Amino acid sequence: MTTTTTTAPVPGPGPGPGTATQSARIEVRDLTKRFGDFTAVDHLSFTVEPGRITGFLGPNGAGKTTTLRMLLGLIKPTAGTATIGGRRYHDIEKPMSVVGSALEATNFHPGRTGRDHLRVLADTAGVSTQRVDEMLELVGIPAAARKRAGGYSMGMRQRLGLAAAMLGDPQVLILDEPANGLDPEGIRWLRGFLRHLAGQGKTILISSHMLQEVEQTVDDVVIITNGQLVRQGAMSDLHGAPRALVRTSDPAALAGALRVSDITSSDVSSSDDGSGALMADTSDLRLIGDVALRAGLPIYELHGIQNDLEQLFFQLTENTNRNLGQPAAGQQEAQA
Amino acid sequence: MTAAIRAEFRKFFTTRLWWGMALAVFVLGIALAVLFGFLLTQPPSPSAQGRGVPTGTPEQIANSVYTGGLSVGYLLTLVIGVMQIGSEYRHKTISGTFLGTPKRAVVMGAKVVTLLVLGALYGLLSLIGSVAAGAIVLNARGFDPFPTSGVFRTLALALLVLGLWALIGLGAGILIPNQVAALLIAVGVAWIVEPLIVFGLGYWEWGREHIAPYLPTSATNAMVNGVSQGGANAVQPLTWWGGAIVLTLYAAVLAGVGSWRTVRADIS
C-alpha cells in the first residue's frame, strides 16, 4: 500500500522523513456521539484506504459532519475511536502536514483576504508564504484571493478551503461537501484534482449528501443514515451486475436462445406496447445481437442498464431519515 | 507555541480593527491629556474639594494627565480581547485554528501572550501621544511634567493595565457565546454598571471600604495612582501594587475559566 510521490507536480515544503511517502489509513471503530438524549453517531465503524477516493454519504443530518469532526479532534467522542495512520488527530505532531481538511465553506473572517487567511494557517503549519501563493495558483484563485473573503462566491470559498487543506502537503485529505456550490465546470475540475491526488497514493475522504454528485468521482462509498453504517464497499459494487434491455417481437423465443448461450434473462414486457422486452444478465450487447440474428428475431431496441443510483441511495436511506419526522404509525409497524 | 503566537498576531493585523483602534487610542491619548492638563491644574478651592472635585499631589496630577486616555483605552483593549476569541467563534475560524494546533491549551496560551503584548503596544501608542501633549500643557501651566519617579512607574503599569483588560475581554468573549452580546455586556459593565455600583457603595460604609476598591475599574485607577475624588463618600483606593494584584486576579480568573471551557468544549 506504500506509494511514492516523487513525481508529484505539487512540491511540498520538504517532507520530513516518512511523512509524505507513508500511506495512512483512516480507521473508525465503534464511534459514538451522544448530545444529551440524541445519538448523532451510533457505533459507526469503517475504514478508508490510501490511493482511493472514498465518498462519505448520507442524507442531511445523518451524522457525517459530526463523524468528520470527531475524526479531526474537534468533537470528543462519547465512545469509540477514530484514527488516521493509527494515531488520533490530537496526537499527530504536525497535523497539517499529515491531514488536510476543509470542513465548511464558510469558515472565513469576512474582513480578511483569502490570502491572509491562508497565511494565518501557514504560520501554524510552519509553511512559507510562497507555498500559500502556490496553492492559490493551484486552485485557480491567485488574484481573487487578495480581496476580502466577505464577497466570495460559494465556489471561491470551496477552492480557498481546498487550498487551505493542501497547505501542509498532507497525505490524507478530508473534505466536507467539497462539491457543494460548485458549478458543473468546477465539479469537473475538482474531480480531476482529486483523481490526480489519489493517483499519488493519498487517502481522500469526501462527504456528500448526494450520491450522483460524487458518483463519477469516488472509488469507494461509506453510506450512513441516522448515525449508523448502511453500506460500505466499492462504487462498482453499488451499481450491481451489469444488465441489458432488449426489445424484440418474441421475448420467449429470444430468452430460450439466450439460455443456450448461458445468459439468463427475465421477461419485462409491458402489455400496452406491441413488442416484448427482456432484461438479460450481461453487458455484452454484441453477443445478444448475434444470438438474436441466429434465432432470426428482430431487435427493436438494445442497450446496457445500470442501477439507478439515485433510486438505490433513496432505498438505502429512506424511511429512516430522522429529520423528516416520524413515519406514519402503519409504516412503523410494517418496518418492525 | 511561537507558531501559534505568530498566527494570533497575523489574525489581529489582517483585519481592519487594528488601525482603527490604533488611531482611536492615539488621538484619545492626546485629547484627554490636553483636557486633564488644563482641568487638573486649576487652583483648587477648599469648598470645591468638599463637593467632590478631584484633587491630588503634583505626581498624581501628572499621572492623571498622562493616563487620561487609558480610561477609554482600556475599554478598547477589552474589545480587542473579546474580538480575538469572539470573532473566531462567530466566523467559525476556530475550527481551522484548532485543526492547525490541536493542543488547545497552546492556542489559548498564545492568545494570552498576544493580548498582553498588544495591550502594551496600544498602551505605548497612547502614552506617546499623551506624554508629549500632556508634558507641554503641564509645562505651560507652570507644573513640573515629571515631578517624581513614581510617574514612570505609572507609565509602565499603564502598559500592563491595557493587557490585563484585554485578558478580561478574552474571558468575557468565551463565557458569553454571542460576540455582540459579549461586547455590549463587557463594555457596559466596565463603563457604566461598575461606576454606578461604586457610586452607590459610597453611601454604605462597609461596602465603600471592602467592596468598592476591589472592583476592576477601581483597581485600575489605584494602579495608575491618579488624582482621586475628594469628599466624604470617596472610595479610598488600594496601593498601586494592591491594585495590580487585584486586576491581575480578575484577568487570570476570567481568561483561565474561559480557556478551560474552550479546551473542553466540542467545536461544531
PDB file of N, CA and C in Angstrom, chain A residues 53-117:
ATOM      1  N   ILE A  53     -10.373   7.338  -3.625  1.00  0.00           N
ATOM      2  CA  ILE A  53     -11.260   8.410  -3.178  1.00  0.00           C
ATOM      3  C   ILE A  53     -12.486   7.749  -2.581  1.00  0.00           C
ATOM      4  N   THR A  54     -12.755   8.041  -1.328  1.00  0.00           N
ATOM      5  CA  THR A  54     -13.896   7.438  -0.656  1.00  0.00           C
ATOM      6  C   THR A  54     -14.963   8.490  -0.426  1.00  0.00           C
ATOM      7  N   GLY A  55     -16.163   8.169  -0.841  1.00  0.00           N
ATOM      8  CA  GLY A  55     -17.290   9.064  -0.620  1.00  0.00           C
ATOM      9  C   GLY A  55     -17.970   8.703   0.692  1.00  0.00           C
ATOM     10  N   PHE A  56     -18.181   9.713   1.529  1.00  0.00           N
ATOM     11  CA  PHE A  56     -18.857   9.505   2.815  1.00  0.00           C
ATOM     12  C   PHE A  56     -20.256  10.093   2.651  1.00  0.00           C
ATOM     13  N   LEU A  57     -21.227   9.214   2.481  1.00  0.00           N
ATOM     14  CA  LEU A  57     -22.528   9.659   2.006  1.00  0.00           C
ATOM     15  C   LEU A  57     -23.629   9.428   3.026  1.00  0.00           C
ATOM     16  N   GLY A  58     -24.649  10.241   2.909  1.00  0.00           N
ATOM     17  CA  GLY A  58     -25.795  10.112   3.786  1.00  0.00           C
ATOM     18  C   GLY A  58     -26.647  11.349   3.640  1.00  0.00           C
ATOM     19  N   PRO A  59     -27.928  11.242   3.968  1.00  0.00           N
ATOM     20  CA  PRO A  59     -28.785  12.420   3.858  1.00  0.00           C
ATOM     21  C   PRO A  59     -28.353  13.494   4.857  1.00  0.00           C
ATOM     22  N   ASN A  60     -28.850  14.701   4.678  1.00  0.00           N
ATOM     23  CA  ASN A  60     -28.541  15.765   5.628  1.00  0.00           C
ATOM     24  C   ASN A  60     -28.915  15.332   7.036  1.00  0.00           C
ATOM     25  N   GLY A  61     -28.011  15.578   7.978  1.00  0.00           N
ATOM     26  CA  GLY A  61     -28.303  15.234   9.367  1.00  0.00           C
ATOM     27  C   GLY A  61     -28.020  13.793   9.715  1.00  0.00           C
ATOM     28  N   ALA A  62     -27.364  13.056   8.823  1.00  0.00           N
ATOM     29  CA  ALA A  62     -27.096  11.640   9.092  1.00  0.00           C
ATOM     30  C   ALA A  62     -25.965  11.460  10.099  1.00  0.00           C
ATOM     31  N   GLY A  63     -25.201  12.527  10.341  1.00  0.00           N
ATOM     32  CA  GLY A  63     -24.085  12.434  11.281  1.00  0.00           C
ATOM     33  C   GLY A  63     -22.722  12.490  10.598  1.00  0.00           C
ATOM     34  N   LYS A  64     -22.701  12.887   9.327  1.00  0.00           N
ATOM     35  CA  LYS A  64     -21.437  12.927   8.585  1.00  0.00           C
ATOM     36  C   LYS A  64     -20.472  13.956   9.192  1.00  0.00           C
ATOM     37  N   THR A  65     -20.975  15.171   9.354  1.00  0.00           N
ATOM     38  CA  THR A  65     -20.099  16.235   9.831  1.00  0.00           C
ATOM     39  C   THR A  65     -19.627  15.951  11.256  1.00  0.00           C
ATOM     40  N   THR A  66     -20.522  15.422  12.088  1.00  0.00           N
ATOM     41  CA  THR A  66     -20.123  15.074  13.452  1.00  0.00           C
ATOM     42  C   THR A  66     -19.014  14.028  13.427  1.00  0.00           C
ATOM     43  N   THR A  67     -19.161  13.034  12.545  1.00  0.00           N
ATOM     44  CA  THR A  67     -18.129  11.998  12.422  1.00  0.00           C
ATOM     45  C   THR A  67     -16.794  12.609  11.997  1.00  0.00           C
ATOM     46  N   LEU A  68     -16.830  13.475  10.979  1.00  0.00           N
ATOM     47  CA  LEU A  68     -15.591  14.090  10.498  1.00  0.00           C
ATOM     48  C   LEU A  68     -14.953  14.937  11.597  1.00  0.00           C
ATOM     49  N   ARG A  69     -15.792  15.646  12.349  1.00  0.00           N
ATOM     50  CA  ARG A  69     -15.248  16.493  13.410  1.00  0.00           C
ATOM     51  C   ARG A  69     -14.653  15.662  14.549  1.00  0.00           C
ATOM     52  N   MET A  70     -15.219  14.476  14.789  1.00  0.00           N
ATOM     53  CA  MET A  70     -14.605  13.590  15.784  1.00  0.00           C
ATOM     54  C   MET A  70     -13.269  13.075  15.272  1.00  0.00           C
ATOM     55  N   LEU A  71     -13.247  12.742  13.978  1.00  0.00           N
ATOM     56  CA  LEU A  71     -12.015  12.265  13.350  1.00  0.00           C
ATOM     57  C   LEU A  71     -10.910  13.317  13.475  1.00  0.00           C
ATOM     58  N   LEU A  72     -11.301  14.592  13.434  1.00  0.00           N
ATOM     59  CA  LEU A  72     -10.340  15.688  13.447  1.00  0.00           C
ATOM     60  C   LEU A  72     -10.141  16.292  14.836  1.00  0.00           C
ATOM     61  N   GLY A  73     -10.691  15.624  15.846  1.00  0.00           N
ATOM     62  CA  GLY A  73     -10.429  16.063  17.216  1.00  0.00           C
ATOM     63  C   GLY A  73     -11.172  17.313  17.647  1.00  0.00           C
ATOM     64  N   LEU A  74     -12.152  17.747  16.852  1.00  0.00           N
ATOM     65  CA  LEU A  74     -12.896  18.953  17.243  1.00  0.00           C
ATOM     66  C   LEU A  74     -14.053  18.610  18.166  1.00  0.00           C
ATOM     67  N   ILE A  75     -14.572  17.390  18.020  1.00  0.00           N
ATOM     68  CA  ILE A  75     -15.635  16.915  18.896  1.00  0.00           C
ATOM     69  C   ILE A  75     -15.126  15.663  19.597  1.00  0.00           C
ATOM     70  N   LYS A  76     -15.379  15.591  20.891  1.00  0.00           N
ATOM     71  CA  LYS A  76     -14.914  14.456  21.683  1.00  0.00           C
ATOM     72  C   LYS A  76     -15.926  13.327  21.580  1.00  0.00           C
ATOM     73  N   PRO A  77     -15.503  12.136  21.130  1.00  0.00           N
ATOM     74  CA  PRO A  77     -16.449  11.030  21.013  1.00  0.00           C
ATOM     75  C   PRO A  77     -16.964  10.590  22.384  1.00  0.00           C
ATOM     76  N   THR A  78     -18.224  10.135  22.418  1.00  0.00           N
ATOM     77  CA  THR A  78     -18.754   9.550  23.645  1.00  0.00           C
ATOM     78  C   THR A  78     -18.100   8.189  23.866  1.00  0.00           C
ATOM     79  N   ALA A  79     -17.909   7.455  22.752  1.00  0.00           N
ATOM     80  CA  ALA A  79     -17.239   6.155  22.823  1.00  0.00           C
ATOM     81  C   ALA A  79     -16.618   5.860  21.467  1.00  0.00           C
ATOM     82  N   GLY A  80     -15.690   4.915  21.450  1.00  0.00           N
ATOM     83  CA  GLY A  80     -15.079   4.506  20.192  1.00  0.00           C
ATOM     84  C   GLY A  80     -13.863   5.334  19.837  1.00  0.00           C
ATOM     85  N   THR A  81     -13.220   4.971  18.732  1.00  0.00           N
ATOM     86  CA  THR A  81     -12.015   5.667  18.317  1.00  0.00           C
ATOM     87  C   THR A  81     -12.073   6.030  16.840  1.00  0.00           C
ATOM     88  N   ALA A  82     -11.338   7.059  16.490  1.00  0.00           N
ATOM     89  CA  ALA A  82     -11.170   7.459  15.096  1.00  0.00           C
ATOM     90  C   ALA A  82      -9.707   7.810  14.929  1.00  0.00           C
ATOM     91  N   THR A  83      -8.998   7.067  14.078  1.00  0.00           N
ATOM     92  CA  THR A  83      -7.566   7.314  13.940  1.00  0.00           C
ATOM     93  C   THR A  83      -7.180   7.509  12.477  1.00  0.00           C
ATOM     94  N   ILE A  84      -6.074   8.196  12.286  1.00  0.00           N
ATOM     95  CA  ILE A  84      -5.515   8.437  10.957  1.00  0.00           C
ATOM     96  C   ILE A  84      -4.086   7.917  11.000  1.00  0.00           C
ATOM     97  N   GLY A  85      -3.797   6.910  10.191  1.00  0.00           N
ATOM     98  CA  GLY A  85      -2.483   6.277  10.245  1.00  0.00           C
ATOM     99  C   GLY A  85      -2.187   5.721  11.630  1.00  0.00           C
ATOM    100  N   GLY A  86      -3.236   5.267  12.319  1.00  0.00           N
ATOM    101  CA  GLY A  86      -3.058   4.653  13.628  1.00  0.00           C
ATOM    102  C   GLY A  86      -3.001   5.626  14.793  1.00  0.00           C
ATOM    103  N   ARG A  87      -3.027   6.940  14.491  1.00  0.00           N
ATOM    104  CA  ARG A  87      -2.946   7.923  15.568  1.00  0.00           C
ATOM    105  C   ARG A  87      -4.204   8.787  15.613  1.00  0.00           C
ATOM    106  N   ARG A  88      -4.565   9.189  16.822  1.00  0.00           N
ATOM    107  CA  ARG A  88      -5.634  10.169  16.937  1.00  0.00           C
ATOM    108  C   ARG A  88      -5.115  11.513  16.436  1.00  0.00           C
ATOM    109  N   TYR A  89      -5.995  12.323  15.883  1.00  0.00           N
ATOM    110  CA  TYR A  89      -5.578  13.615  15.320  1.00  0.00           C
ATOM    111  C   TYR A  89      -4.793  14.423  16.344  1.00  0.00           C
ATOM    112  N   HIS A  90      -5.285  14.405  17.569  1.00  0.00           N
ATOM    113  CA  HIS A  90      -4.690  15.171  18.653  1.00  0.00           C
ATOM    114  C   HIS A  90      -3.233  14.786  18.896  1.00  0.00           C
ATOM    115  N   ASP A  91      -2.884  13.533  18.573  1.00  0.00           N
ATOM    116  CA  ASP A  91      -1.539  13.037  18.864  1.00  0.00           C
ATOM    117  C   ASP A  91      -0.581  13.196  17.688  1.00  0.00           C
ATOM    118  N   ILE A  92      -1.055  13.740  16.576  1.00  0.00           N
ATOM    119  CA  ILE A  92      -0.183  13.900  15.416  1.00  0.00           C
ATOM    120  C   ILE A  92       0.682  15.138  15.617  1.00  0.00           C
ATOM    121  N   GLU A  93       1.989  14.958  15.396  1.00  0.00           N
ATOM    122  CA  GLU A  93       2.940  16.016  15.741  1.00  0.00           C
ATOM    123  C   GLU A  93       2.681  17.311  14.944  1.00  0.00           C
ATOM    124  N   LYS A  94       2.765  17.226  13.612  1.00  0.00           N
ATOM    125  CA  LYS A  94       2.457  18.407  12.800  1.00  0.00           C
ATOM    126  C   LYS A  94       1.218  18.079  11.966  1.00  0.00           C
ATOM    127  N   PRO A  95       0.034  18.249  12.530  1.00  0.00           N
ATOM    128  CA  PRO A  95      -1.178  17.690  11.911  1.00  0.00           C
ATOM    129  C   PRO A  95      -1.434  18.164  10.473  1.00  0.00           C
ATOM    130  N   MET A  96      -1.126  19.433  10.193  1.00  0.00           N
ATOM    131  CA  MET A  96      -1.478  19.933   8.856  1.00  0.00           C
ATOM    132  C   MET A  96      -0.593  19.352   7.758  1.00  0.00           C
ATOM    133  N   SER A  97       0.558  18.773   8.148  1.00  0.00           N
ATOM    134  CA  SER A  97       1.396  18.141   7.135  1.00  0.00           C
ATOM    135  C   SER A  97       1.060  16.660   6.981  1.00  0.00           C
ATOM    136  N   VAL A  98       0.110  16.180   7.772  1.00  0.00           N
ATOM    137  CA  VAL A  98      -0.332  14.794   7.660  1.00  0.00           C
ATOM    138  C   VAL A  98      -1.763  14.732   7.145  1.00  0.00           C
ATOM    139  N   VAL A  99      -2.610  15.577   7.691  1.00  0.00           N
ATOM    140  CA  VAL A  99      -4.027  15.580   7.336  1.00  0.00           C
ATOM    141  C   VAL A  99      -4.434  16.981   6.895  1.00  0.00           C
ATOM    142  N   GLY A 100      -4.975  17.105   5.703  1.00  0.00           N
ATOM    143  CA  GLY A 100      -5.529  18.371   5.260  1.00  0.00           C
ATOM    144  C   GLY A 100      -7.040  18.275   5.303  1.00  0.00           C
ATOM    145  N   SER A 101      -7.689  19.299   5.817  1.00  0.00           N
ATOM    146  CA  SER A 101      -9.139  19.194   5.910  1.00  0.00           C
ATOM    147  C   SER A 101      -9.799  20.512   5.555  1.00  0.00           C
ATOM    148  N   ALA A 102     -10.985  20.401   4.971  1.00  0.00           N
ATOM    149  CA  ALA A 102     -11.823  21.572   4.701  1.00  0.00           C
ATOM    150  C   ALA A 102     -13.214  21.212   5.187  1.00  0.00           C
ATOM    151  N   LEU A 103     -13.635  21.836   6.268  1.00  0.00           N
ATOM    152  CA  LEU A 103     -14.877  21.406   6.900  1.00  0.00           C
ATOM    153  C   LEU A 103     -16.102  22.119   6.370  1.00  0.00           C
ATOM    154  N   GLU A 104     -16.058  23.422   6.325  1.00  0.00           N
ATOM    155  CA  GLU A 104     -17.215  24.155   5.851  1.00  0.00           C
ATOM    156  C   GLU A 104     -16.705  25.271   4.970  1.00  0.00           C
ATOM    157  N   ALA A 105     -17.476  25.598   3.983  1.00  0.00           N
ATOM    158  CA  ALA A 105     -17.031  26.634   3.058  1.00  0.00           C
ATOM    159  C   ALA A 105     -17.272  28.028   3.610  1.00  0.00           C
ATOM    160  N   THR A 106     -17.672  28.121   4.869  1.00  0.00           N
ATOM    161  CA  THR A 106     -17.987  29.439   5.416  1.00  0.00           C
ATOM    162  C   THR A 106     -17.023  29.856   6.515  1.00  0.00           C
ATOM    163  N   ASN A 107     -15.940  29.099   6.682  1.00  0.00           N
ATOM    164  CA  ASN A 107     -15.045  29.362   7.808  1.00  0.00           C
ATOM    165  C   ASN A 107     -14.047  30.475   7.553  1.00  0.00           C
ATOM    166  N   PHE A 108     -14.506  31.611   7.067  1.00  0.00           N
ATOM    167  CA  PHE A 108     -13.570  32.692   6.805  1.00  0.00           C
ATOM    168  C   PHE A 108     -14.055  33.967   7.467  1.00  0.00           C
ATOM    169  N   HIS A 109     -13.111  34.726   7.989  1.00  0.00           N
ATOM    170  CA  HIS A 109     -13.459  36.043   8.514  1.00  0.00           C
ATOM    171  C   HIS A 109     -13.745  36.939   7.305  1.00  0.00           C
ATOM    172  N   PRO A 110     -14.923  37.554   7.249  1.00  0.00           N
ATOM    173  CA  PRO A 110     -15.285  38.307   6.043  1.00  0.00           C
ATOM    174  C   PRO A 110     -14.379  39.508   5.785  1.00  0.00           C
ATOM    175  N   GLY A 111     -13.708  39.999   6.823  1.00  0.00           N
ATOM    176  CA  GLY A 111     -12.874  41.179   6.647  1.00  0.00           C
ATOM    177  C   GLY A 111     -11.423  40.861   6.330  1.00  0.00           C
ATOM    178  N   ARG A 112     -11.087  39.577   6.229  1.00  0.00           N
ATOM    179  CA  ARG A 112      -9.710  39.169   5.975  1.00  0.00           C
ATOM    180  C   ARG A 112      -9.633  38.629   4.554  1.00  0.00           C
ATOM    181  N   THR A 113      -8.578  38.919   3.846  1.00  0.00           N
ATOM    182  CA  THR A 113      -8.473  38.392   2.482  1.00  0.00           C
ATOM    183  C   THR A 113      -8.215  36.886   2.541  1.00  0.00           C
ATOM    184  N   GLY A 114      -8.578  36.219   1.454  1.00  0.00           N
ATOM    185  CA  GLY A 114      -8.358  34.778   1.399  1.00  0.00           C
ATOM    186  C   GLY A 114      -6.887  34.431   1.563  1.00  0.00           C
ATOM    187  N   ARG A 115      -6.040  35.272   0.970  1.00  0.00           N
ATOM    188  CA  ARG A 115      -4.607  35.011   1.054  1.00  0.00           C
ATOM    189  C   ARG A 115      -4.132  35.147   2.498  1.00  0.00           C
ATOM    190  N   ASP A 116      -4.612  36.171   3.185  1.00  0.00           N
ATOM    191  CA  ASP A 116      -4.220  36.342   4.588  1.00  0.00           C
ATOM    192  C   ASP A 116      -4.755  35.211   5.458  1.00  0.00           C
ATOM    193  N   HIS A 117      -5.947  34.729   5.116  1.00  0.00           N
ATOM    194  CA  HIS A 117      -6.496  33.585   5.846  1.00  0.00           C
ATOM    195  C   HIS A 117      -5.531  32.400   5.749  1.00  0.00           C
TER     196      HIS A 117
END
